[in-house]
Amino acid sequence: MSQARSVYHFNSIIVREPSRSVVNGLRADDRGNPTFEGVKAEHDAYIAAMRDAGVEVTVLPALEAFPDSIFVEDPALVFTEGAILLRPGAESRVGETAEITPTLRGMFETVLDLPTPGFADGGDVLTTPKSVMIGLSARTDKVGAEALSACIEKLGRKAEIVATPEGVLHFKTDCSLLDDENVLSTARLARSGVFKDFKQIIIPEGEEPAANALRVNDVVMVGSDFPRTIEMLDKLGYKVVPMKTTEIGKIDAGLSCMSLRWFRNGR
Ligand code: CIR
């Protein structure tokens, strides 16, 4: 019998090496290209931190044809119960799903396809102990969110469709789960009232990108460019692991984007 455990207890993740083309990754505002070497260093440190947190890491090879393919969180969604193949809402990223499919078919007994039509990105999905929240965004439309909701329910979980604040890339750009009762959220997302079942820890003004933190087992990974958020979480008693996200931040990414995480039974 499997033991009850928290939704942030992981023993397996999948990551993908950055390609040289990552410098051309999508972004809403151009603040200059990231460097390949910088992204690679941040990715290497991420893998090391995951291993330190007790997770087995499967590293997939770089895909030059897909600049954003390092962000494996977006083309699929994984749970202990199975995987769901998604359809990213950015045209240049749609092909990433086919690239990750063989790996997921090899690792999961149940692999569901998001029915057509509609789009959904993994970055819009926050798994909490109460439900799997799907944020509507420029990448996840209503039809895609409803189709995803049905897939999630097929896997035995409760799904909930919510709104993402206007102009925010993904739902999880603005929030992360800290533990069973607390979410870390930007003020703008908190104001929208989506987290009625949680206590909200609000990101200090000016550090909004820190909201995409990542709870993995005992630690909370937080971007090292956000000292006030780190201090706040540290004071609240969280075991914070600061991670450099300066380069991936230039292409609108944070810490959740770089992995698919789940608890794999039998490991
Ligand atoms: C994109 O715009 O798709 C990438 N440059 C960033 C993706 C970030 N992914 C995520 O938040 N899950």
PDB file of C-alpha atoms and ligand atoms in Angstrom:
ATOM      1  CA  MET A   1       0.000   0.000   0.000  1.00  0.00           C
ATOM      2  CA  SER A   2       1.355   3.430  -0.818  1.00  0.00           C
ATOM      3  CA  GLN A   3       1.667   5.879   2.072  1.00  0.00           C
ATOM      4  CA  ALA A   4      -0.213   9.190   2.089  1.00  0.00           C
ATOM      5  CA  ARG A   5       2.280  11.914   1.273  1.00  0.00           C
ATOM      6  CA  SER A   6       2.305  15.576   0.403  1.00  0.00           C
ATOM      7  CA  VAL A   7       1.968  16.772  -3.190  1.00  0.00           C
ATOM      8  CA  TYR A   8       5.469  18.248  -2.944  1.00  0.00           C
ATOM      9  CA  HIS A   9       7.098  14.926  -2.047  1.00  0.00           C
ATOM     10  CA  PHE A  10       8.980  13.920  -5.202  1.00  0.00           C
ATOM     11  CA  ASN A  11      11.492  11.196  -5.947  1.00  0.00           C
ATOM     12  CA  SER A  12      11.714  11.628  -9.745  1.00  0.00           C
ATOM     13  CA  ILE A  13      12.098  14.482 -12.142  1.00  0.00           C
ATOM     14  CA  ILE A  14      12.746  14.875 -15.866  1.00  0.00           C
ATOM     15  CA  VAL A  15      14.821  17.787 -17.163  1.00  0.00           C
ATOM     16  CA  ARG A  16      16.161  18.650 -20.606  1.00  0.00           C
ATOM     17  CA  GLU A  17      19.586  20.124 -21.343  1.00  0.00           C
ATOM     18  CA  PRO A  18      19.426  23.655 -22.814  1.00  0.00           C
ATOM     19  CA  SER A  19      20.147  23.951 -26.521  1.00  0.00           C
ATOM     20  CA  ARG A  20      22.444  26.646 -27.955  1.00  0.00           C
ATOM     21  CA  SER A  21      19.237  28.107 -29.438  1.00  0.00           C
ATOM     22  CA  VAL A  22      17.952  28.860 -25.905  1.00  0.00           C
ATOM     23  CA  VAL A  23      19.307  32.391 -26.406  1.00  0.00           C
ATOM     24  CA  ASN A  24      16.353  32.887 -28.789  1.00  0.00           C
ATOM     25  CA  GLY A  25      13.757  31.719 -26.258  1.00  0.00           C
ATOM     26  CA  LEU A  26      10.359  33.429 -26.252  1.00  0.00           C
ATOM     27  CA  ARG A  27       9.890  36.505 -24.077  1.00  0.00           C
ATOM     28  CA  ALA A  28       7.245  39.185 -23.604  1.00  0.00           C
ATOM     29  CA  ASP A  29       9.710  42.080 -23.141  1.00  0.00           C
ATOM     30  CA  ASP A  30      13.188  42.045 -24.559  1.00  0.00           C
ATOM     31  CA  ARG A  31      15.746  42.661 -21.809  1.00  0.00           C
ATOM     32  CA  GLY A  32      18.550  41.187 -23.929  1.00  0.00           C
ATOM     33  CA  ASN A  33      19.368  37.579 -24.779  1.00  0.00           C
ATOM     34  CA  PRO A  34      20.502  35.192 -22.073  1.00  0.00           C
ATOM     35  CA  THR A  35      23.880  33.559 -22.738  1.00  0.00           C
ATOM     36  CA  PHE A  36      23.998  29.827 -23.411  1.00  0.00           C
ATOM     37  CA  GLU A  37      26.779  29.378 -20.836  1.00  0.00           C
ATOM     38  CA  GLY A  38      24.755  31.254 -18.212  1.00  0.00           C
ATOM     39  CA  VAL A  39      21.618  29.181 -18.811  1.00  0.00           C
ATOM     40  CA  LYS A  40      23.667  25.974 -18.778  1.00  0.00           C
ATOM     41  CA  ALA A  41      25.252  26.931 -15.424  1.00  0.00           C
ATOM     42  CA  GLU A  42      21.822  27.668 -13.911  1.00  0.00           C
ATOM     43  CA  HIS A  43      20.509  24.355 -15.262  1.00  0.00           C
ATOM     44  CA  ASP A  44      23.479  22.390 -13.907  1.00  0.00           C
ATOM     45  CA  ALA A  45      22.994  23.957 -10.461  1.00  0.00           C
ATOM     46  CA  TYR A  46      19.284  23.069 -10.624  1.00  0.00           C
ATOM     47  CA  ILE A  47      20.075  19.418 -11.301  1.00  0.00           C
ATOM     48  CA  ALA A  48      22.558  19.381  -8.415  1.00  0.00           C
ATOM     49  CA  ALA A  49      20.028  20.975  -6.029  1.00  0.00           C
ATOM     50  CA  MET A  50      17.390  18.417  -7.052  1.00  0.00           C
ATOM     51  CA  ARG A  51      19.795  15.548  -6.320  1.00  0.00           C
ATOM     52  CA  ASP A  52      20.610  17.142  -2.956  1.00  0.00           C
ATOM     53  CA  ALA A  53      16.867  17.242  -2.243  1.00  0.00           C
ATOM     54  CA  GLY A  54      16.710  13.476  -2.736  1.00  0.00           C
ATOM     55  CA  VAL A  55      15.352  13.278  -6.275  1.00  0.00           C
ATOM     56  CA  GLU A  56      16.402  10.969  -9.105  1.00  0.00           C
ATOM     57  CA  VAL A  57      17.009  13.103 -12.217  1.00  0.00           C
ATOM     58  CA  THR A  58      16.448  11.899 -15.794  1.00  0.00           C
ATOM     59  CA  VAL A  59      18.326  14.244 -18.124  1.00  0.00           C
ATOM     60  CA  LEU A  60      17.108  14.433 -21.735  1.00  0.00           C
ATOM     61  CA  PRO A  61      19.321  15.747 -24.561  1.00  0.00           C
ATOM     62  CA  ALA A  62      19.086  19.290 -25.935  1.00  0.00           C
ATOM     63  CA  LEU A  63      16.807  20.015 -28.894  1.00  0.00           C
ATOM     64  CA  GLU A  64      18.269  22.718 -31.133  1.00  0.00           C
ATOM     65  CA  ALA A  65      15.023  23.087 -33.102  1.00  0.00           C
ATOM     66  CA  PHE A  66      13.151  24.108 -29.933  1.00  0.00           C
ATOM     67  CA  PRO A  67      14.726  27.093 -28.111  1.00  0.00           C
ATOM     68  CA  ASP A  68      12.335  26.800 -25.141  1.00  0.00           C
ATOM     69  CA  SER A  69      12.517  23.010 -24.794  1.00  0.00           C
ATOM     70  CA  ILE A  70      14.595  23.300 -21.577  1.00  0.00           C
ATOM     71  CA  PHE A  71      11.225  24.216 -19.987  1.00  0.00           C
ATOM     72  CA  VAL A  72       9.893  20.650 -19.906  1.00  0.00           C
ATOM     73  CA  GLU A  73       7.121  21.631 -17.530  1.00  0.00           C
ATOM     74  CA  ASP A  74       5.032  23.052 -20.367  1.00  0.00           C
ATOM     75  CA  PRO A  75       4.431  20.190 -22.872  1.00  0.00           C
ATOM     76  CA  ALA A  76       3.303  17.605 -20.287  1.00  0.00           C
ATOM     77  CA  LEU A  77       1.874  17.115 -16.819  1.00  0.00           C
ATOM     78  CA  VAL A  78       2.820  14.247 -14.520  1.00  0.00           C
ATOM     79  CA  PHE A  79       1.393  12.626 -11.395  1.00  0.00           C
ATOM     80  CA  THR A  80       2.047   9.366  -9.589  1.00  0.00           C
ATOM     81  CA  GLU A  81      -1.111   8.070 -11.311  1.00  0.00           C
ATOM     82  CA  GLY A  82      -0.036   8.907 -14.861  1.00  0.00           C
ATOM     83  CA  ALA A  83       1.124  11.498 -17.389  1.00  0.00           C
ATOM     84  CA  ILE A  84      -0.847  13.845 -19.642  1.00  0.00           C
ATOM     85  CA  LEU A  85       0.539  15.003 -22.991  1.00  0.00           C
ATOM     86  CA  LEU A  86      -0.354  18.674 -23.402  1.00  0.00           C
ATOM     87  CA  ARG A  87      -0.552  21.077 -26.342  1.00  0.00           C
ATOM     88  CA  PRO A  88       1.528  24.224 -25.683  1.00  0.00           C
ATOM     89  CA  GLY A  89      -0.155  27.490 -26.569  1.00  0.00           C
ATOM     90  CA  ALA A  90       2.904  29.000 -28.297  1.00  0.00           C
ATOM     91  CA  GLU A  91       3.246  27.863 -31.902  1.00  0.00           C
ATOM     92  CA  SER A  92       7.023  27.417 -31.691  1.00  0.00           C
ATOM     93  CA  ARG A  93       6.575  25.013 -28.759  1.00  0.00           C
ATOM     94  CA  VAL A  94       3.815  22.680 -30.014  1.00  0.00           C
ATOM     95  CA  GLY A  95       6.379  20.152 -31.334  1.00  0.00           C
ATOM     96  CA  GLU A  96       7.955  19.731 -27.895  1.00  0.00           C
ATOM     97  CA  THR A  97       5.168  17.338 -26.880  1.00  0.00           C
ATOM     98  CA  ALA A  98       6.114  14.729 -29.511  1.00  0.00           C
ATOM     99  CA  GLU A  99       9.747  15.019 -28.381  1.00  0.00           C
ATOM    100  CA  ILE A 100       8.991  14.151 -24.749  1.00  0.00           C
ATOM    101  CA  THR A 101       6.322  11.505 -25.476  1.00  0.00           C
ATOM    102  CA  PRO A 102       8.617   8.442 -25.820  1.00  0.00           C
ATOM    103  CA  THR A 103      10.270   9.190 -22.455  1.00  0.00           C
ATOM    104  CA  LEU A 104       6.904   9.492 -20.735  1.00  0.00           C
ATOM    105  CA  ARG A 105       5.544   6.343 -22.381  1.00  0.00           C
ATOM    106  CA  GLY A 106       8.629   4.522 -21.089  1.00  0.00           C
ATOM    107  CA  MET A 107       8.200   5.765 -17.523  1.00  0.00           C
ATOM    108  CA  PHE A 108       4.399   5.789 -17.035  1.00  0.00           C
ATOM    109  CA  GLU A 109       1.845   3.015 -17.450  1.00  0.00           C
ATOM    110  CA  THR A 110      -0.926   5.534 -18.080  1.00  0.00           C
ATOM    111  CA  VAL A 111      -0.310   8.309 -20.603  1.00  0.00           C
ATOM    112  CA  LEU A 112      -3.305  10.425 -21.660  1.00  0.00           C
ATOM    113  CA  ASP A 113      -3.465  12.738 -24.678  1.00  0.00           C
ATOM    114  CA  LEU A 114      -5.094  16.135 -24.290  1.00  0.00           C
ATOM    115  CA  PRO A 115      -8.102  15.846 -26.633  1.00  0.00           C
ATOM    116  CA  THR A 116      -8.321  18.378 -29.484  1.00  0.00           C
ATOM    117  CA  PRO A 117      -9.040  21.235 -29.875  1.00  0.00           C
ATOM    118  CA  GLY A 118      -7.603  23.622 -27.305  1.00  0.00           C
ATOM    119  CA  PHE A 119      -4.264  24.476 -25.742  1.00  0.00           C
ATOM    120  CA  ALA A 120      -2.808  23.965 -22.286  1.00  0.00           C
ATOM    121  CA  ASP A 121       0.678  24.609 -20.856  1.00  0.00           C
ATOM    122  CA  GLY A 122       1.988  22.861 -17.747  1.00  0.00           C
ATOM    123  CA  GLY A 123       3.130  26.248 -16.425  1.00  0.00           C
ATOM    124  CA  ASP A 124      -0.533  27.053 -15.891  1.00  0.00           C
ATOM    125  CA  VAL A 125      -1.078  24.100 -13.565  1.00  0.00           C
ATOM    126  CA  LEU A 126      -0.587  24.225  -9.798  1.00  0.00           C
ATOM    127  CA  THR A 127      -1.018  20.929  -7.977  1.00  0.00           C
ATOM    128  CA  THR A 128      -2.254  21.453  -4.426  1.00  0.00           C
ATOM    129  CA  PRO A 129      -3.552  19.000  -1.818  1.00  0.00           C
ATOM    130  CA  LYS A 130      -7.121  20.229  -2.439  1.00  0.00           C
ATOM    131  CA  SER A 131      -7.191  20.326  -6.245  1.00  0.00           C
ATOM    132  CA  VAL A 132      -5.175  20.676  -9.407  1.00  0.00           C
ATOM    133  CA  MET A 133      -5.614  24.338 -10.339  1.00  0.00           C
ATOM    134  CA  ILE A 134      -5.575  25.236 -14.051  1.00  0.00           C
ATOM    135  CA  GLY A 135      -5.085  28.905 -14.833  1.00  0.00           C
ATOM    136  CA  LEU A 136      -6.560  30.362 -18.002  1.00  0.00           C
ATOM    137  CA  SER A 137      -3.905  32.436 -19.778  1.00  0.00           C
ATOM    138  CA  ALA A 138      -2.654  33.438 -23.214  1.00  0.00           C
ATOM    139  CA  ARG A 139      -1.251  29.868 -23.426  1.00  0.00           C
ATOM    140  CA  THR A 140      -4.128  27.894 -21.890  1.00  0.00           C
ATOM    141  CA  ASP A 141      -7.556  28.519 -23.381  1.00  0.00           C
ATOM    142  CA  LYS A 142     -10.954  27.539 -22.005  1.00  0.00           C
ATOM    143  CA  VAL A 143     -11.374  24.517 -24.301  1.00  0.00           C
ATOM    144  CA  GLY A 144      -7.885  23.261 -23.446  1.00  0.00           C
ATOM    145  CA  ALA A 145      -8.453  23.832 -19.725  1.00  0.00           C
ATOM    146  CA  GLU A 146     -11.734  21.898 -19.826  1.00  0.00           C
ATOM    147  CA  ALA A 147     -10.142  19.026 -21.741  1.00  0.00           C
ATOM    148  CA  LEU A 148      -7.260  18.984 -19.268  1.00  0.00           C
ATOM    149  CA  SER A 149      -9.655  19.059 -16.378  1.00  0.00           C
ATOM    150  CA  ALA A 150     -11.331  15.893 -17.723  1.00  0.00           C
ATOM    151  CA  CYS A 151      -7.934  14.150 -18.095  1.00  0.00           C
ATOM    152  CA  ILE A 152      -6.960  15.083 -14.526  1.00  0.00           C
ATOM    153  CA  GLU A 153     -10.257  13.722 -13.230  1.00  0.00           C
ATOM    154  CA  LYS A 154      -9.687  10.525 -15.202  1.00  0.00           C
ATOM    155  CA  LEU A 155      -6.488  10.126 -13.179  1.00  0.00           C
ATOM    156  CA  GLY A 156      -8.550  10.425  -9.997  1.00  0.00           C
ATOM    157  CA  ARG A 157      -7.739  14.009  -9.021  1.00  0.00           C
ATOM    158  CA  LYS A 158      -9.995  17.025  -8.640  1.00  0.00           C
ATOM    159  CA  ALA A 159      -9.425  19.851 -11.130  1.00  0.00           C
ATOM    160  CA  GLU A 160     -10.382  23.520 -10.822  1.00  0.00           C
ATOM    161  CA  ILE A 161     -10.228  26.166 -13.549  1.00  0.00           C
ATOM    162  CA  VAL A 162      -9.206  29.640 -12.393  1.00  0.00           C
ATOM    163  CA  ALA A 163      -8.102  32.934 -13.932  1.00  0.00           C
ATOM    164  CA  THR A 164      -4.514  34.183 -14.340  1.00  0.00           C
ATOM    165  CA  PRO A 165      -4.038  37.954 -13.970  1.00  0.00           C
ATOM    166  CA  GLU A 166      -3.958  39.847 -17.282  1.00  0.00           C
ATOM    167  CA  GLY A 167      -0.498  40.064 -18.835  1.00  0.00           C
ATOM    168  CA  VAL A 168       1.016  37.273 -16.693  1.00  0.00           C
ATOM    169  CA  LEU A 169       2.567  34.492 -18.805  1.00  0.00           C
ATOM    170  CA  HIS A 170       1.503  31.460 -16.774  1.00  0.00           C
ATOM    171  CA  PHE A 171      -0.584  30.906 -13.625  1.00  0.00           C
ATOM    172  CA  LYS A 172       2.542  29.618 -11.856  1.00  0.00           C
ATOM    173  CA  THR A 173       4.562  32.651 -12.965  1.00  0.00           C
ATOM    174  CA  ASP A 174       2.767  34.303 -10.038  1.00  0.00           C
ATOM    175  CA  CYS A 175       2.522  31.580  -7.406  1.00  0.00           C
ATOM    176  CA  SER A 176       3.861  28.403  -5.892  1.00  0.00           C
ATOM    177  CA  LEU A 177       2.788  25.960  -3.206  1.00  0.00           C
ATOM    178  CA  LEU A 178       4.847  26.234  -0.003  1.00  0.00           C
ATOM    179  CA  ASP A 179       3.185  23.430   1.966  1.00  0.00           C
ATOM    180  CA  ASP A 180      -0.272  21.946   2.584  1.00  0.00           C
ATOM    181  CA  GLU A 181      -1.681  25.236   3.901  1.00  0.00           C
ATOM    182  CA  ASN A 182       0.402  28.044   2.419  1.00  0.00           C
ATOM    183  CA  VAL A 183       0.891  29.448  -1.068  1.00  0.00           C
ATOM    184  CA  LEU A 184       3.432  32.034  -2.126  1.00  0.00           C
ATOM    185  CA  SER A 185       1.696  34.547  -4.375  1.00  0.00           C
ATOM    186  CA  THR A 186       2.122  37.938  -5.972  1.00  0.00           C
ATOM    187  CA  ALA A 187      -0.217  40.584  -4.603  1.00  0.00           C
ATOM    188  CA  ARG A 188      -2.014  40.814  -7.965  1.00  0.00           C
ATOM    189  CA  LEU A 189      -2.858  37.095  -8.033  1.00  0.00           C
ATOM    190  CA  ALA A 190      -3.756  37.022  -4.317  1.00  0.00           C
ATOM    191  CA  ARG A 191      -6.202  39.885  -4.897  1.00  0.00           C
ATOM    192  CA  SER A 192      -8.071  37.825  -7.483  1.00  0.00           C
ATOM    193  CA  GLY A 193      -9.299  35.529  -4.684  1.00  0.00           C
ATOM    194  CA  VAL A 194      -8.368  32.167  -6.232  1.00  0.00           C
ATOM    195  CA  PHE A 195      -6.640  30.863  -3.108  1.00  0.00           C
ATOM    196  CA  LYS A 196      -9.638  30.764  -0.788  1.00  0.00           C
ATOM    197  CA  ASP A 197      -8.511  27.455   0.757  1.00  0.00           C
ATOM    198  CA  PHE A 198      -4.998  28.700   1.581  1.00  0.00           C
ATOM    199  CA  LYS A 199      -3.058  31.169   3.630  1.00  0.00           C
ATOM    200  CA  GLN A 200      -1.312  33.505   1.188  1.00  0.00           C
ATOM    201  CA  ILE A 201       2.274  34.614   1.714  1.00  0.00           C
ATOM    202  CA  ILE A 202       2.656  37.737  -0.418  1.00  0.00           C
ATOM    203  CA  ILE A 203       5.777  38.483  -2.446  1.00  0.00           C
ATOM    204  CA  PRO A 204       7.430  41.794  -1.475  1.00  0.00           C
ATOM    205  CA  GLU A 205       6.705  44.528  -4.025  1.00  0.00           C
ATOM    206  CA  GLY A 206       9.298  44.603  -6.801  1.00  0.00           C
ATOM    207  CA  GLU A 207      10.253  40.912  -6.455  1.00  0.00           C
ATOM    208  CA  GLU A 208       7.278  39.478  -8.398  1.00  0.00           C
ATOM    209  CA  PRO A 209       9.341  36.927 -10.415  1.00  0.00           C
ATOM    210  CA  ALA A 210      10.269  35.265  -7.092  1.00  0.00           C
ATOM    211  CA  ALA A 211       6.713  33.886  -6.960  1.00  0.00           C
ATOM    212  CA  ASN A 212       7.785  31.020  -9.202  1.00  0.00           C
ATOM    213  CA  ALA A 213       9.568  29.250  -6.356  1.00  0.00           C
ATOM    214  CA  LEU A 214       9.607  25.487  -5.975  1.00  0.00           C
ATOM    215  CA  ARG A 215       8.910  23.295  -2.960  1.00  0.00           C
ATOM    216  CA  VAL A 216      10.672  19.946  -3.289  1.00  0.00           C
ATOM    217  CA  ASN A 217      10.609  17.641  -0.273  1.00  0.00           C
ATOM    218  CA  ASP A 218      12.127  19.598   2.656  1.00  0.00           C
ATOM    219  CA  VAL A 219      13.370  22.626   0.748  1.00  0.00           C
ATOM    220  CA  VAL A 220      11.973  25.662  -1.069  1.00  0.00           C
ATOM    221  CA  MET A 221      14.081  26.742  -4.035  1.00  0.00           C
ATOM    222  CA  VAL A 222      13.892  30.516  -4.583  1.00  0.00           C
ATOM    223  CA  GLY A 223      15.598  32.779  -7.136  1.00  0.00           C
ATOM    224  CA  SER A 224      18.762  34.244  -5.596  1.00  0.00           C
ATOM    225  CA  ASP A 225      18.025  37.662  -7.121  1.00  0.00           C
ATOM    226  CA  PHE A 226      15.183  38.107  -4.612  1.00  0.00           C
ATOM    227  CA  PRO A 227      16.717  38.711  -1.148  1.00  0.00           C
ATOM    228  CA  ARG A 228      13.568  40.064   0.501  1.00  0.00           C
ATOM    229  CA  THR A 229      11.553  36.991  -0.480  1.00  0.00           C
ATOM    230  CA  ILE A 230      14.355  34.729   0.730  1.00  0.00           C
ATOM    231  CA  GLU A 231      14.528  36.551   4.066  1.00  0.00           C
ATOM    232  CA  MET A 232      10.744  36.441   4.473  1.00  0.00           C
ATOM    233  CA  LEU A 233      10.548  32.674   3.854  1.00  0.00           C
ATOM    234  CA  ASP A 234      13.582  32.038   6.004  1.00  0.00           C
ATOM    235  CA  LYS A 235      11.959  33.920   8.908  1.00  0.00           C
ATOM    236  CA  LEU A 236       8.797  31.855   8.434  1.00  0.00           C
ATOM    237  CA  GLY A 237      10.913  28.739   9.009  1.00  0.00           C
ATOM    238  CA  TYR A 238      11.230  27.379   5.471  1.00  0.00           C
ATOM    239  CA  LYS A 239      14.518  25.755   4.468  1.00  0.00           C
ATOM    240  CA  VAL A 240      15.337  28.051   1.529  1.00  0.00           C
ATOM    241  CA  VAL A 241      17.774  27.080  -1.207  1.00  0.00           C
ATOM    242  CA  PRO A 242      18.643  30.179  -3.273  1.00  0.00           C
ATOM    243  CA  MET A 243      19.085  29.365  -6.976  1.00  0.00           C
ATOM    244  CA  LYS A 244      20.414  31.630  -9.712  1.00  0.00           C
ATOM    245  CA  THR A 245      17.677  32.368 -12.267  1.00  0.00           C
ATOM    246  CA  THR A 246      19.044  35.574 -13.812  1.00  0.00           C
ATOM    247  CA  GLU A 247      19.569  34.144 -17.310  1.00  0.00           C
ATOM    248  CA  ILE A 248      16.389  32.066 -17.565  1.00  0.00           C
ATOM    249  CA  GLY A 249      14.529  35.056 -16.134  1.00  0.00           C
ATOM    250  CA  LYS A 250      15.382  36.956 -19.344  1.00  0.00           C
ATOM    251  CA  ILE A 251      13.175  34.487 -21.217  1.00  0.00           C
ATOM    252  CA  ASP A 252      10.347  34.653 -18.695  1.00  0.00           C
ATOM    253  CA  ALA A 253      11.156  31.430 -16.870  1.00  0.00           C
ATOM    254  CA  GLY A 254      11.538  30.486 -13.226  1.00  0.00           C
ATOM    255  CA  LEU A 255      12.243  27.413 -11.141  1.00  0.00           C
ATOM    256  CA  SER A 256       9.210  25.221 -11.793  1.00  0.00           C
ATOM    257  CA  CYS A 257       9.598  25.453 -15.595  1.00  0.00           C
ATOM    258  CA  MET A 258      12.749  23.345 -15.753  1.00  0.00           C
ATOM    259  CA  SER A 259      11.341  20.027 -14.544  1.00  0.00           C
ATOM    260  CA  LEU A 260       8.506  17.539 -14.553  1.00  0.00           C
ATOM    261  CA  ARG A 261       8.203  16.250 -10.989  1.00  0.00           C
ATOM    262  CA  TRP A 262       6.399  13.305  -9.476  1.00  0.00           C
ATOM    263  CA  PHE A 263       6.522  10.555  -6.862  1.00  0.00           C
ATOM    264  CA  ARG A 264       7.282   7.356  -8.683  1.00  0.00           C
ATOM    265  CA  ASN A 265       5.982   4.277  -6.884  1.00  0.00           C
ATOM    266  CA  GLY A 266       8.379   1.368  -6.506  1.00  0.00           C
ATOM    267  CA  ARG A 267      11.488   3.564  -6.363  1.00  0.00           C
TER     268      ARG A 267
HETATM  269  C1  CIR B   1       8.029  30.608 -22.966  1.00  0.00           C
HETATM  270  O1  CIR B   1       7.643  31.771 -23.184  1.00  0.00           O
HETATM  271  O2  CIR B   1       7.337  29.631 -23.267  1.00  0.00           O
HETATM  272  C2  CIR B   1       9.378  30.405 -22.321  1.00  0.00           C
HETATM  273  N1  CIR B   1      10.261  31.410 -22.765  1.00  0.00           N
HETATM  274  C3  CIR B   1       9.272  30.431 -20.815  1.00  0.00           C
HETATM  275  C4  CIR B   1       8.460  29.267 -20.309  1.00  0.00           C
HETATM  276  C5  CIR B   1       8.316  29.296 -18.836  1.00  0.00           C
HETATM  277  N2  CIR B   1       7.643  28.102 -18.417  1.00  0.00           N
HETATM  278  C6  CIR B   1       6.908  28.021 -17.342  1.00  0.00           C
HETATM  279  O3  CIR B   1       6.642  29.019 -16.684  1.00  0.00           O
HETATM  280  N3  CIR B   1       6.390  26.836 -17.049  1.00  0.00           N
END
